[in-house]
């Protein structure tokens, strides 16, 4: 009270000038809280992966990541991402073209349907395909008679991965393309370019960095997905095990060093992803969607 | 073609490809997301209300659903508090390492959940780096609901920070200056001017973190210990029922969880609509 009363007389920074920041002890405290929280909850787990991975030594580390089952898991993970990510790129471009360039009824419903997979548990994303294509599923008997296997095989893993990664590309493209409007495309068309040519020569270059941004996030999730894939995979070693599933199997066998060795590859993927993401945010701030600019 | 497609439904446009783009997007969403989800709900409906109710109110199922909801609520609340502090620090203060800290926020989005799960378990297990400190204090984190909450804090944090950050950045500093020049103390300005304006964004982030946490599987199952009635989360119970070939049970629990998620999603949308009306965004 008294301090506030005499402050104007002293011309103190507290009352004389207009105060729109906190005093330094408060600032230091808040920064400290934020740093400690992030260290404890985010950075320490990342560090733990690396420490545990090399605990048994470099030799054991390289044996764990070059062992045939581990290599099969890496191959499967890459293959699944190589199918799921392009599928979601095509979907993202189509959805963004319709939503951002046209006015139609039901647009906002479509826009929120795209985000739907984010609010569905990954386990449910796996479950629904088991219910459709599993031995006891709706199409199970038919598929069995045709000798087609979807669940506990590659197609099921790909479907579950696509499900959980559907929104990533679209939600980067939609807001940016809405912001950009339709003038560029209209100019191109009026100069005689075809629709496809306009799309590939005008629209796509306009959104390329936002597209890349969405793709790297989509790819990180596709390669790292665990719950959905775990339900449809069947955990057949060397065959239907992706990298995260391989980590789980090794961990449950108490082969911790090997589990963390494979996990460290996924952690590296996460770091590369974050690095590219931040680089895009800094370098191409104007060419990615507004909510991503820092 | 597109013009004839929907005279009343679509405003005329000079651009081509509306029919193709919308058709492809709807077919894709329908085949990958909507029809499979509808098939699950249909299967749950075929159990009849009595059958559905019997499964979802079975003590073990109820315990799992309650555990998932309670731990998610606690984690989302902790994330709301610390998420706002972190967003505040990142936007308002300049200090060395700020940009690195800002980049780290998204780690839970990029790090596969299984990796986070085994890493957290290694830290908080009784012989782990943090667990060995807490054990003598009588605090058991790994293999208990506290461990589940820690995993859910990990995966939910970016939702709050990333929702609050842009709103805080846009916040008009002149309003703060006005409050201060009218004689408000800094704490008054923060609690009566700034935080109320941030509240819708905080609530949205809270809802998103909550929705994600309720369905989370990978980061939780390693640290949870998975003891029925104690530390068994609902998504894990679905997996267990599937492994027992109890498809009806799995379907009913899955549908109950879907309903919970939709209720949360609906809540987030209500808040966003309210936010738009209030701030004319």
PDB file of N, CA, C and O in Angstrom, chain A residues 4 15 20 22 27 38 41-42 45 87-88 91 94 97 102-105 116 119 121-122 124 128-129 136 162-163 185 189 226 231 251 260 270 277-278 282, chain B residues 9-11 15-16 18 21 28 32 36 39 82 88-89 93 99 101 103 106-107 110 118-119 121 154 173 177 180 183 185-186 190 215 218 242 247 254 261-262:
ATOM      1  N   UNK A   4       2.872   1.802  -3.024  1.00  0.00           N
ATOM      2  CA  UNK A   4       2.086   2.309  -4.143  1.00  0.00           C
ATOM      3  C   UNK A   4       1.826   3.809  -3.984  1.00  0.00           C
ATOM      4  O   UNK A   4       1.796   4.549  -4.958  1.00  0.00           O
ATOM      5  N   UNK A  15       4.866   2.659 -10.582  1.00  0.00           N
ATOM      6  CA  UNK A  15       3.631   3.409 -10.793  1.00  0.00           C
ATOM      7  C   UNK A  15       3.812   4.577 -11.747  1.00  0.00           C
ATOM      8  O   UNK A  15       2.854   4.978 -12.391  1.00  0.00           O
ATOM      9  N   UNK A  20       3.630  -2.892 -17.885  1.00  0.00           N
ATOM     10  CA  UNK A  20       3.000  -4.006 -18.584  1.00  0.00           C
ATOM     11  C   UNK A  20       3.915  -5.222 -18.566  1.00  0.00           C
ATOM     12  O   UNK A  20       3.866  -6.056 -19.438  1.00  0.00           O
ATOM     13  N   UNK A  22       6.151  -7.952 -15.557  1.00  0.00           N
ATOM     14  CA  UNK A  22       6.275  -8.301 -14.151  1.00  0.00           C
ATOM     15  C   UNK A  22       7.626  -7.841 -13.617  1.00  0.00           C
ATOM     16  O   UNK A  22       8.558  -7.596 -14.371  1.00  0.00           O
ATOM     17  N   UNK A  27       9.454 -12.608 -12.930  1.00  0.00           N
ATOM     18  CA  UNK A  27       9.878 -13.078 -14.259  1.00  0.00           C
ATOM     19  C   UNK A  27      10.798 -14.274 -14.140  1.00  0.00           C
ATOM     20  O   UNK A  27      10.616 -15.290 -14.805  1.00  0.00           O
ATOM     21  N   UNK A  38       9.662 -28.216 -18.396  1.00  0.00           N
ATOM     22  CA  UNK A  38       9.983 -28.782 -19.707  1.00  0.00           C
ATOM     23  C   UNK A  38      11.157 -29.748 -19.624  1.00  0.00           C
ATOM     24  O   UNK A  38      11.169 -30.776 -20.301  1.00  0.00           O
ATOM     25  N   UNK A  41       9.668 -32.992 -17.798  1.00  0.00           N
ATOM     26  CA  UNK A  41       8.641 -33.781 -18.467  1.00  0.00           C
ATOM     27  C   UNK A  41       8.958 -34.076 -19.926  1.00  0.00           C
ATOM     28  O   UNK A  41       8.485 -35.064 -20.459  1.00  0.00           O
ATOM     29  N   UNK A  42       9.733 -33.226 -20.598  1.00  0.00           N
ATOM     30  CA  UNK A  42       9.964 -33.462 -22.020  1.00  0.00           C
ATOM     31  C   UNK A  42      11.399 -33.880 -22.332  1.00  0.00           C
ATOM     32  O   UNK A  42      11.628 -34.858 -23.029  1.00  0.00           O
ATOM     33  N   UNK A  45      12.895 -37.485 -20.575  1.00  0.00           N
ATOM     34  CA  UNK A  45      12.563 -38.746 -21.247  1.00  0.00           C
ATOM     35  C   UNK A  45      13.384 -38.963 -22.524  1.00  0.00           C
ATOM     36  O   UNK A  45      13.848 -40.077 -22.781  1.00  0.00           O
ATOM     37  N   UNK A  87      -0.936 -41.132 -49.753  1.00  0.00           N
ATOM     38  CA  UNK A  87      -2.399 -41.199 -49.778  1.00  0.00           C
ATOM     39  C   UNK A  87      -2.985 -39.970 -49.088  1.00  0.00           C
ATOM     40  O   UNK A  87      -3.920 -39.340 -49.599  1.00  0.00           O
ATOM     41  N   UNK A  88      -2.406 -39.606 -47.950  1.00  0.00           N
ATOM     42  CA  UNK A  88      -2.931 -38.451 -47.226  1.00  0.00           C
ATOM     43  C   UNK A  88      -2.555 -37.120 -47.870  1.00  0.00           C
ATOM     44  O   UNK A  88      -3.219 -36.116 -47.646  1.00  0.00           O
ATOM     45  N   UNK A  91      -5.301 -36.776 -50.478  1.00  0.00           N
ATOM     46  CA  UNK A  91      -6.520 -36.397 -49.787  1.00  0.00           C
ATOM     47  C   UNK A  91      -6.454 -34.942 -49.313  1.00  0.00           C
ATOM     48  O   UNK A  91      -7.400 -34.172 -49.497  1.00  0.00           O
ATOM     49  N   UNK A  94      -6.918 -32.527 -52.214  1.00  0.00           N
ATOM     50  CA  UNK A  94      -8.296 -32.525 -52.716  1.00  0.00           C
ATOM     51  C   UNK A  94      -9.217 -31.805 -51.730  1.00  0.00           C
ATOM     52  O   UNK A  94     -10.013 -30.940 -52.118  1.00  0.00           O
ATOM     53  N   UNK A  97      -8.504 -28.063 -51.687  1.00  0.00           N
ATOM     54  CA  UNK A  97      -8.989 -27.410 -52.908  1.00  0.00           C
ATOM     55  C   UNK A  97     -10.496 -27.148 -52.802  1.00  0.00           C
ATOM     56  O   UNK A  97     -10.975 -26.036 -53.055  1.00  0.00           O
ATOM     57  N   UNK A 102     -13.796 -22.962 -52.786  1.00  0.00           N
ATOM     58  CA  UNK A 102     -15.218 -22.903 -53.145  1.00  0.00           C
ATOM     59  C   UNK A 102     -16.073 -22.631 -51.915  1.00  0.00           C
ATOM     60  O   UNK A 102     -15.666 -22.901 -50.792  1.00  0.00           O
ATOM     61  N   UNK A 103     -17.271 -22.063 -52.194  1.00  0.00           N
ATOM     62  CA  UNK A 103     -18.259 -21.887 -51.133  1.00  0.00           C
ATOM     63  C   UNK A 103     -19.374 -22.894 -51.361  1.00  0.00           C
ATOM     64  O   UNK A 103     -20.005 -22.891 -52.410  1.00  0.00           O
ATOM     65  N   UNK A 104     -19.587 -23.769 -50.404  1.00  0.00           N
ATOM     66  CA  UNK A 104     -20.684 -24.737 -50.586  1.00  0.00           C
ATOM     67  C   UNK A 104     -21.277 -25.086 -49.231  1.00  0.00           C
ATOM     68  O   UNK A 104     -20.669 -24.867 -48.186  1.00  0.00           O
ATOM     69  N   UNK A 105     -22.487 -25.624 -49.293  1.00  0.00           N
ATOM     70  CA  UNK A 105     -23.179 -25.994 -48.052  1.00  0.00           C
ATOM     71  C   UNK A 105     -22.498 -27.201 -47.413  1.00  0.00           C
ATOM     72  O   UNK A 105     -22.053 -28.110 -48.113  1.00  0.00           O
ATOM     73  N   UNK A 116     -11.670 -35.430 -37.235  1.00  0.00           N
ATOM     74  CA  UNK A 116     -12.268 -36.499 -36.438  1.00  0.00           C
ATOM     75  C   UNK A 116     -11.261 -37.546 -35.930  1.00  0.00           C
ATOM     76  O   UNK A 116     -11.294 -37.896 -34.751  1.00  0.00           O
ATOM     77  N   UNK A 119      -9.712 -37.204 -32.502  1.00  0.00           N
ATOM     78  CA  UNK A 119     -10.426 -37.402 -31.249  1.00  0.00           C
ATOM     79  C   UNK A 119     -10.883 -38.847 -31.064  1.00  0.00           C
ATOM     80  O   UNK A 119     -11.681 -39.138 -30.196  1.00  0.00           O
ATOM     81  N   UNK A 121      -9.605 -42.678 -30.220  1.00  0.00           N
ATOM     82  CA  UNK A 121      -8.463 -43.406 -29.659  1.00  0.00           C
ATOM     83  C   UNK A 121      -7.806 -44.267 -30.732  1.00  0.00           C
ATOM     84  O   UNK A 121      -8.497 -44.908 -31.521  1.00  0.00           O
ATOM     85  N   UNK A 122      -6.467 -44.287 -30.794  1.00  0.00           N
ATOM     86  CA  UNK A 122      -5.781 -45.129 -31.783  1.00  0.00           C
ATOM     87  C   UNK A 122      -6.227 -46.591 -31.692  1.00  0.00           C
ATOM     88  O   UNK A 122      -6.309 -47.277 -32.710  1.00  0.00           O
ATOM     89  N   UNK A 124      -9.162 -47.655 -31.033  1.00  0.00           N
ATOM     90  CA  UNK A 124     -10.428 -47.768 -31.764  1.00  0.00           C
ATOM     91  C   UNK A 124     -10.160 -47.769 -33.269  1.00  0.00           C
ATOM     92  O   UNK A 124     -10.802 -48.497 -34.019  1.00  0.00           O
ATOM     93  N   UNK A 128     -11.792 -50.907 -35.383  1.00  0.00           N
ATOM     94  CA  UNK A 128     -12.810 -50.851 -36.432  1.00  0.00           C
ATOM     95  C   UNK A 128     -12.420 -51.703 -37.642  1.00  0.00           C
ATOM     96  O   UNK A 128     -13.281 -52.312 -38.266  1.00  0.00           O
ATOM     97  N   UNK A 129     -11.128 -51.771 -37.951  1.00  0.00           N
ATOM     98  CA  UNK A 129     -10.722 -52.586 -39.098  1.00  0.00           C
ATOM     99  C   UNK A 129     -10.757 -54.072 -38.770  1.00  0.00           C
ATOM    100  O   UNK A 129     -11.018 -54.905 -39.643  1.00  0.00           O
ATOM    101  N   UNK A 136     -13.886 -62.748 -37.760  1.00  0.00           N
ATOM    102  CA  UNK A 136     -15.280 -62.676 -37.343  1.00  0.00           C
ATOM    103  C   UNK A 136     -15.966 -61.399 -37.833  1.00  0.00           C
ATOM    104  O   UNK A 136     -17.077 -61.097 -37.413  1.00  0.00           O
ATOM    105  N   UNK A 162      -3.178 -44.908 -42.044  1.00  0.00           N
ATOM    106  CA  UNK A 162      -3.833 -43.821 -42.782  1.00  0.00           C
ATOM    107  C   UNK A 162      -4.897 -43.164 -41.900  1.00  0.00           C
ATOM    108  O   UNK A 162      -4.993 -41.942 -41.822  1.00  0.00           O
ATOM    109  N   UNK A 163      -5.683 -43.989 -41.198  1.00  0.00           N
ATOM    110  CA  UNK A 163      -6.751 -43.450 -40.350  1.00  0.00           C
ATOM    111  C   UNK A 163      -6.207 -42.408 -39.374  1.00  0.00           C
ATOM    112  O   UNK A 163      -6.732 -41.305 -39.278  1.00  0.00           O
ATOM    113  N   UNK A 185      -5.286 -18.272 -59.166  1.00  0.00           N
ATOM    114  CA  UNK A 185      -5.830 -19.314 -60.035  1.00  0.00           C
ATOM    115  C   UNK A 185      -6.688 -18.685 -61.135  1.00  0.00           C
ATOM    116  O   UNK A 185      -6.633 -19.103 -62.294  1.00  0.00           O
ATOM    117  N   UNK A 189      -6.158 -19.085 -65.143  1.00  0.00           N
ATOM    118  CA  UNK A 189      -7.195 -19.631 -66.028  1.00  0.00           C
ATOM    119  C   UNK A 189      -7.559 -18.646 -67.126  1.00  0.00           C
ATOM    120  O   UNK A 189      -7.752 -19.018 -68.279  1.00  0.00           O
ATOM    121  N   UNK A 226       1.561 -46.447 -32.782  1.00  0.00           N
ATOM    122  CA  UNK A 226       1.689 -47.660 -31.985  1.00  0.00           C
ATOM    123  C   UNK A 226       0.340 -48.334 -31.745  1.00  0.00           C
ATOM    124  O   UNK A 226       0.124 -49.468 -32.170  1.00  0.00           O
ATOM    125  N   UNK A 231      -3.076 -53.115 -32.722  1.00  0.00           N
ATOM    126  CA  UNK A 231      -4.323 -53.889 -32.736  1.00  0.00           C
ATOM    127  C   UNK A 231      -4.453 -54.718 -34.021  1.00  0.00           C
ATOM    128  O   UNK A 231      -4.903 -55.859 -33.987  1.00  0.00           O
ATOM    129  N   UNK A 251      11.074 -54.881 -25.290  1.00  0.00           N
ATOM    130  CA  UNK A 251      10.903 -54.383 -23.929  1.00  0.00           C
ATOM    131  C   UNK A 251      10.218 -55.426 -23.056  1.00  0.00           C
ATOM    132  O   UNK A 251      10.635 -55.692 -21.930  1.00  0.00           O
ATOM    133  N   UNK A 260      15.696 -50.000 -26.283  1.00  0.00           N
ATOM    134  CA  UNK A 260      16.043 -48.576 -26.331  1.00  0.00           C
ATOM    135  C   UNK A 260      16.915 -48.250 -27.538  1.00  0.00           C
ATOM    136  O   UNK A 260      16.879 -47.127 -28.042  1.00  0.00           O
ATOM    137  N   UNK A 270      12.206 -38.251 -34.516  1.00  0.00           N
ATOM    138  CA  UNK A 270      11.470 -37.153 -33.881  1.00  0.00           C
ATOM    139  C   UNK A 270      12.302 -35.873 -33.903  1.00  0.00           C
ATOM    140  O   UNK A 270      11.790 -34.787 -34.187  1.00  0.00           O
ATOM    141  N   UNK A 277      10.710 -28.870 -38.919  1.00  0.00           N
ATOM    142  CA  UNK A 277       9.527 -28.087 -38.588  1.00  0.00           C
ATOM    143  C   UNK A 277       9.924 -26.670 -38.173  1.00  0.00           C
ATOM    144  O   UNK A 277       9.382 -25.682 -38.679  1.00  0.00           O
ATOM    145  N   UNK A 278      10.891 -26.574 -37.253  1.00  0.00           N
ATOM    146  CA  UNK A 278      11.326 -25.262 -36.776  1.00  0.00           C
ATOM    147  C   UNK A 278      11.963 -24.470 -37.907  1.00  0.00           C
ATOM    148  O   UNK A 278      11.717 -23.266 -38.056  1.00  0.00           O
ATOM    149  N   UNK A 282      10.766 -20.744 -39.223  1.00  0.00           N
ATOM    150  CA  UNK A 282      11.612 -19.550 -39.236  1.00  0.00           C
ATOM    151  C   UNK A 282      11.802 -19.006 -40.631  1.00  0.00           C
ATOM    152  O   UNK A 282      11.692 -17.823 -40.893  1.00  0.00           O
TER     153      UNK A 282
ATOM    154  N   UNK B   9     -26.424 -25.769 -53.953  1.00  0.00           N
ATOM    155  CA  UNK B   9     -25.521 -26.104 -52.854  1.00  0.00           C
ATOM    156  C   UNK B   9     -24.203 -25.346 -52.903  1.00  0.00           C
ATOM    157  O   UNK B   9     -23.544 -25.170 -51.907  1.00  0.00           O
ATOM    158  N   UNK B  10     -23.835 -24.905 -54.121  1.00  0.00           N
ATOM    159  CA  UNK B  10     -22.514 -24.308 -54.253  1.00  0.00           C
ATOM    160  C   UNK B  10     -22.606 -22.966 -54.970  1.00  0.00           C
ATOM    161  O   UNK B  10     -23.339 -22.813 -55.943  1.00  0.00           O
ATOM    162  N   UNK B  11     -21.862 -21.994 -54.494  1.00  0.00           N
ATOM    163  CA  UNK B  11     -21.824 -20.694 -55.148  1.00  0.00           C
ATOM    164  C   UNK B  11     -20.990 -20.815 -56.417  1.00  0.00           C
ATOM    165  O   UNK B  11     -19.961 -21.493 -56.414  1.00  0.00           O
ATOM    166  N   UNK B  15     -13.277 -21.382 -60.933  1.00  0.00           N
ATOM    167  CA  UNK B  15     -12.294 -22.468 -60.832  1.00  0.00           C
ATOM    168  C   UNK B  15     -12.929 -23.823 -61.117  1.00  0.00           C
ATOM    169  O   UNK B  15     -14.062 -24.073 -60.729  1.00  0.00           O
ATOM    170  N   UNK B  16     -12.186 -24.697 -61.795  1.00  0.00           N
ATOM    171  CA  UNK B  16     -12.712 -26.035 -62.064  1.00  0.00           C
ATOM    172  C   UNK B  16     -12.360 -27.009 -60.930  1.00  0.00           C
ATOM    173  O   UNK B  16     -11.666 -26.642 -59.995  1.00  0.00           O
ATOM    174  N   UNK B  18     -14.223 -28.686 -58.682  1.00  0.00           N
ATOM    175  CA  UNK B  18     -14.915 -28.796 -57.397  1.00  0.00           C
ATOM    176  C   UNK B  18     -15.490 -30.201 -57.191  1.00  0.00           C
ATOM    177  O   UNK B  18     -15.269 -30.825 -56.149  1.00  0.00           O
ATOM    178  N   UNK B  21     -12.643 -32.813 -56.626  1.00  0.00           N
ATOM    179  CA  UNK B  21     -11.956 -32.670 -55.336  1.00  0.00           C
ATOM    180  C   UNK B  21     -12.865 -33.077 -54.185  1.00  0.00           C
ATOM    181  O   UNK B  21     -12.477 -33.865 -53.313  1.00  0.00           O
ATOM    182  N   UNK B  28     -12.893 -40.752 -49.770  1.00  0.00           N
ATOM    183  CA  UNK B  28     -11.739 -41.142 -48.950  1.00  0.00           C
ATOM    184  C   UNK B  28     -12.108 -41.140 -47.476  1.00  0.00           C
ATOM    185  O   UNK B  28     -11.910 -42.126 -46.768  1.00  0.00           O
ATOM    186  N   UNK B  32     -12.305 -44.577 -45.296  1.00  0.00           N
ATOM    187  CA  UNK B  32     -11.270 -44.775 -44.269  1.00  0.00           C
ATOM    188  C   UNK B  32     -11.810 -44.517 -42.863  1.00  0.00           C
ATOM    189  O   UNK B  32     -11.495 -45.247 -41.930  1.00  0.00           O
ATOM    190  N   UNK B  36     -16.052 -47.289 -41.468  1.00  0.00           N
ATOM    191  CA  UNK B  36     -15.555 -48.184 -40.413  1.00  0.00           C
ATOM    192  C   UNK B  36     -16.054 -47.801 -39.009  1.00  0.00           C
ATOM    193  O   UNK B  36     -16.431 -48.672 -38.230  1.00  0.00           O
ATOM    194  N   UNK B  39     -19.605 -48.772 -38.732  1.00  0.00           N
ATOM    195  CA  UNK B  39     -19.753 -50.224 -38.594  1.00  0.00           C
ATOM    196  C   UNK B  39     -19.601 -50.644 -37.132  1.00  0.00           C
ATOM    197  O   UNK B  39     -20.316 -51.527 -36.656  1.00  0.00           O
ATOM    198  N   UNK B  82       0.384 -25.267 -16.202  1.00  0.00           N
ATOM    199  CA  UNK B  82       1.772 -25.088 -16.627  1.00  0.00           C
ATOM    200  C   UNK B  82       1.863 -24.683 -18.099  1.00  0.00           C
ATOM    201  O   UNK B  82       2.790 -23.970 -18.483  1.00  0.00           O
ATOM    202  N   UNK B  88       3.160 -18.110 -21.651  1.00  0.00           N
ATOM    203  CA  UNK B  88       3.417 -16.746 -21.185  1.00  0.00           C
ATOM    204  C   UNK B  88       4.907 -16.414 -21.260  1.00  0.00           C
ATOM    205  O   UNK B  88       5.315 -15.396 -21.806  1.00  0.00           O
ATOM    206  N   UNK B  89       5.708 -17.322 -20.694  1.00  0.00           N
ATOM    207  CA  UNK B  89       7.154 -17.118 -20.656  1.00  0.00           C
ATOM    208  C   UNK B  89       7.721 -17.033 -22.077  1.00  0.00           C
ATOM    209  O   UNK B  89       8.558 -16.182 -22.377  1.00  0.00           O
ATOM    210  N   UNK B  93       8.665 -13.034 -22.432  1.00  0.00           N
ATOM    211  CA  UNK B  93      10.019 -12.784 -21.937  1.00  0.00           C
ATOM    212  C   UNK B  93      11.062 -13.163 -22.972  1.00  0.00           C
ATOM    213  O   UNK B  93      10.848 -14.042 -23.790  1.00  0.00           O
ATOM    214  N   UNK B  99      14.134 -19.973 -27.850  1.00  0.00           N
ATOM    215  CA  UNK B  99      13.690 -20.609 -29.090  1.00  0.00           C
ATOM    216  C   UNK B  99      13.840 -22.130 -29.027  1.00  0.00           C
ATOM    217  O   UNK B  99      13.030 -22.868 -29.568  1.00  0.00           O
ATOM    218  N   UNK B 101      13.578 -23.877 -26.301  1.00  0.00           N
ATOM    219  CA  UNK B 101      12.475 -24.296 -25.435  1.00  0.00           C
ATOM    220  C   UNK B 101      11.177 -24.363 -26.239  1.00  0.00           C
ATOM    221  O   UNK B 101      10.385 -25.296 -26.094  1.00  0.00           O
ATOM    222  N   UNK B 103      10.887 -24.901 -29.395  1.00  0.00           N
ATOM    223  CA  UNK B 103      10.920 -26.037 -30.325  1.00  0.00           C
ATOM    224  C   UNK B 103      10.645 -27.347 -29.594  1.00  0.00           C
ATOM    225  O   UNK B 103      10.028 -28.262 -30.145  1.00  0.00           O
ATOM    226  N   UNK B 106       6.955 -29.263 -28.991  1.00  0.00           N
ATOM    227  CA  UNK B 106       6.302 -30.188 -29.900  1.00  0.00           C
ATOM    228  C   UNK B 106       6.863 -31.598 -29.847  1.00  0.00           C
ATOM    229  O   UNK B 106       6.410 -32.471 -30.590  1.00  0.00           O
ATOM    230  N   UNK B 107       7.837 -31.824 -28.974  1.00  0.00           N
ATOM    231  CA  UNK B 107       8.446 -33.158 -28.874  1.00  0.00           C
ATOM    232  C   UNK B 107       7.396 -34.269 -28.720  1.00  0.00           C
ATOM    233  O   UNK B 107       7.472 -35.287 -29.404  1.00  0.00           O
ATOM    234  N   UNK B 110       6.069 -35.394 -31.916  1.00  0.00           N
ATOM    235  CA  UNK B 110       7.010 -36.022 -32.843  1.00  0.00           C
ATOM    236  C   UNK B 110       7.550 -37.350 -32.330  1.00  0.00           C
ATOM    237  O   UNK B 110       7.901 -38.222 -33.111  1.00  0.00           O
ATOM    238  N   UNK B 118       8.320 -46.166 -22.809  1.00  0.00           N
ATOM    239  CA  UNK B 118       9.414 -46.900 -22.165  1.00  0.00           C
ATOM    240  C   UNK B 118      10.407 -45.940 -21.520  1.00  0.00           C
ATOM    241  O   UNK B 118      10.998 -46.251 -20.491  1.00  0.00           O
ATOM    242  N   UNK B 119      10.549 -44.730 -22.096  1.00  0.00           N
ATOM    243  CA  UNK B 119      11.473 -43.754 -21.503  1.00  0.00           C
ATOM    244  C   UNK B 119      10.956 -43.295 -20.138  1.00  0.00           C
ATOM    245  O   UNK B 119      11.723 -43.235 -19.162  1.00  0.00           O
ATOM    246  N   UNK B 121       8.953 -44.906 -18.199  1.00  0.00           N
ATOM    247  CA  UNK B 121       9.038 -46.032 -17.274  1.00  0.00           C
ATOM    248  C   UNK B 121      10.466 -46.169 -16.739  1.00  0.00           C
ATOM    249  O   UNK B 121      10.674 -46.393 -15.542  1.00  0.00           O
ATOM    250  N   UNK B 154       2.743 -35.658 -20.325  1.00  0.00           N
ATOM    251  CA  UNK B 154       3.716 -35.601 -21.415  1.00  0.00           C
ATOM    252  C   UNK B 154       3.019 -35.400 -22.756  1.00  0.00           C
ATOM    253  O   UNK B 154       3.358 -34.487 -23.508  1.00  0.00           O
ATOM    254  N   UNK B 173      -1.692  -5.107 -26.290  1.00  0.00           N
ATOM    255  CA  UNK B 173      -0.979  -4.609 -25.104  1.00  0.00           C
ATOM    256  C   UNK B 173      -1.584  -3.303 -24.594  1.00  0.00           C
ATOM    257  O   UNK B 173      -1.420  -2.946 -23.431  1.00  0.00           O
ATOM    258  N   UNK B 177      -2.002  -1.609 -20.855  1.00  0.00           N
ATOM    259  CA  UNK B 177      -1.556  -0.258 -20.504  1.00  0.00           C
ATOM    260  C   UNK B 177      -2.705   0.549 -19.917  1.00  0.00           C
ATOM    261  O   UNK B 177      -2.534   1.281 -18.939  1.00  0.00           O
ATOM    262  N   UNK B 180      -3.293  -0.583 -16.422  1.00  0.00           N
ATOM    263  CA  UNK B 180      -2.235  -0.096 -15.528  1.00  0.00           C
ATOM    264  C   UNK B 180      -2.374   1.402 -15.280  1.00  0.00           C
ATOM    265  O   UNK B 180      -2.237   1.877 -14.150  1.00  0.00           O
ATOM    266  N   UNK B 183      -4.673   2.479 -12.749  1.00  0.00           N
ATOM    267  CA  UNK B 183      -4.276   2.202 -11.372  1.00  0.00           C
ATOM    268  C   UNK B 183      -4.322   0.757 -10.953  1.00  0.00           C
ATOM    269  O   UNK B 183      -4.198   0.450  -9.773  1.00  0.00           O
ATOM    270  N   UNK B 185      -3.031  -2.886 -10.194  1.00  0.00           N
ATOM    271  CA  UNK B 185      -1.755  -3.548  -9.931  1.00  0.00           C
ATOM    272  C   UNK B 185      -1.524  -4.561 -11.030  1.00  0.00           C
ATOM    273  O   UNK B 185      -2.455  -5.000 -11.709  1.00  0.00           O
ATOM    274  N   UNK B 186      -0.267  -4.968 -11.185  1.00  0.00           N
ATOM    275  CA  UNK B 186       0.045  -5.944 -12.235  1.00  0.00           C
ATOM    276  C   UNK B 186      -0.748  -7.239 -12.039  1.00  0.00           C
ATOM    277  O   UNK B 186      -1.265  -7.814 -12.990  1.00  0.00           O
ATOM    278  N   UNK B 190      -3.345  -8.980 -14.641  1.00  0.00           N
ATOM    279  CA  UNK B 190      -3.201 -10.352 -15.132  1.00  0.00           C
ATOM    280  C   UNK B 190      -4.461 -11.164 -14.859  1.00  0.00           C
ATOM    281  O   UNK B 190      -5.005 -11.802 -15.753  1.00  0.00           O
ATOM    282  N   UNK B 215      -8.018 -41.287 -24.880  1.00  0.00           N
ATOM    283  CA  UNK B 215      -7.809 -42.378 -25.825  1.00  0.00           C
ATOM    284  C   UNK B 215      -6.381 -42.884 -25.882  1.00  0.00           C
ATOM    285  O   UNK B 215      -6.092 -43.828 -26.608  1.00  0.00           O
ATOM    286  N   UNK B 218      -0.249 -45.887 -26.196  1.00  0.00           N
ATOM    287  CA  UNK B 218       1.171 -46.237 -26.268  1.00  0.00           C
ATOM    288  C   UNK B 218       2.031 -45.740 -25.120  1.00  0.00           C
ATOM    289  O   UNK B 218       2.819 -46.496 -24.557  1.00  0.00           O
ATOM    290  N   UNK B 242     -10.153 -57.891 -27.157  1.00  0.00           N
ATOM    291  CA  UNK B 242      -9.911 -58.356 -28.526  1.00  0.00           C
ATOM    292  C   UNK B 242      -9.053 -59.610 -28.517  1.00  0.00           C
ATOM    293  O   UNK B 242      -9.297 -60.549 -29.275  1.00  0.00           O
ATOM    294  N   UNK B 247     -15.341 -59.921 -29.063  1.00  0.00           N
ATOM    295  CA  UNK B 247     -15.529 -58.764 -29.932  1.00  0.00           C
ATOM    296  C   UNK B 247     -16.670 -57.857 -29.475  1.00  0.00           C
ATOM    297  O   UNK B 247     -16.615 -56.648 -29.631  1.00  0.00           O
ATOM    298  N   UNK B 254     -15.396 -49.708 -26.941  1.00  0.00           N
ATOM    299  CA  UNK B 254     -14.944 -48.767 -27.962  1.00  0.00           C
ATOM    300  C   UNK B 254     -16.000 -47.712 -28.260  1.00  0.00           C
ATOM    301  O   UNK B 254     -15.700 -46.521 -28.371  1.00  0.00           O
ATOM    302  N   UNK B 261     -15.517 -39.251 -26.309  1.00  0.00           N
ATOM    303  CA  UNK B 261     -14.700 -38.345 -27.136  1.00  0.00           C
ATOM    304  C   UNK B 261     -15.565 -37.313 -27.850  1.00  0.00           C
ATOM    305  O   UNK B 261     -15.211 -36.136 -27.922  1.00  0.00           O
ATOM    306  N   UNK B 262     -16.710 -37.768 -28.391  1.00  0.00           N
ATOM    307  CA  UNK B 262     -17.576 -36.838 -29.102  1.00  0.00           C
ATOM    308  C   UNK B 262     -18.131 -35.784 -28.158  1.00  0.00           C
ATOM    309  O   UNK B 262     -18.249 -34.610 -28.522  1.00  0.00           O
TER     310      UNK B 262
END
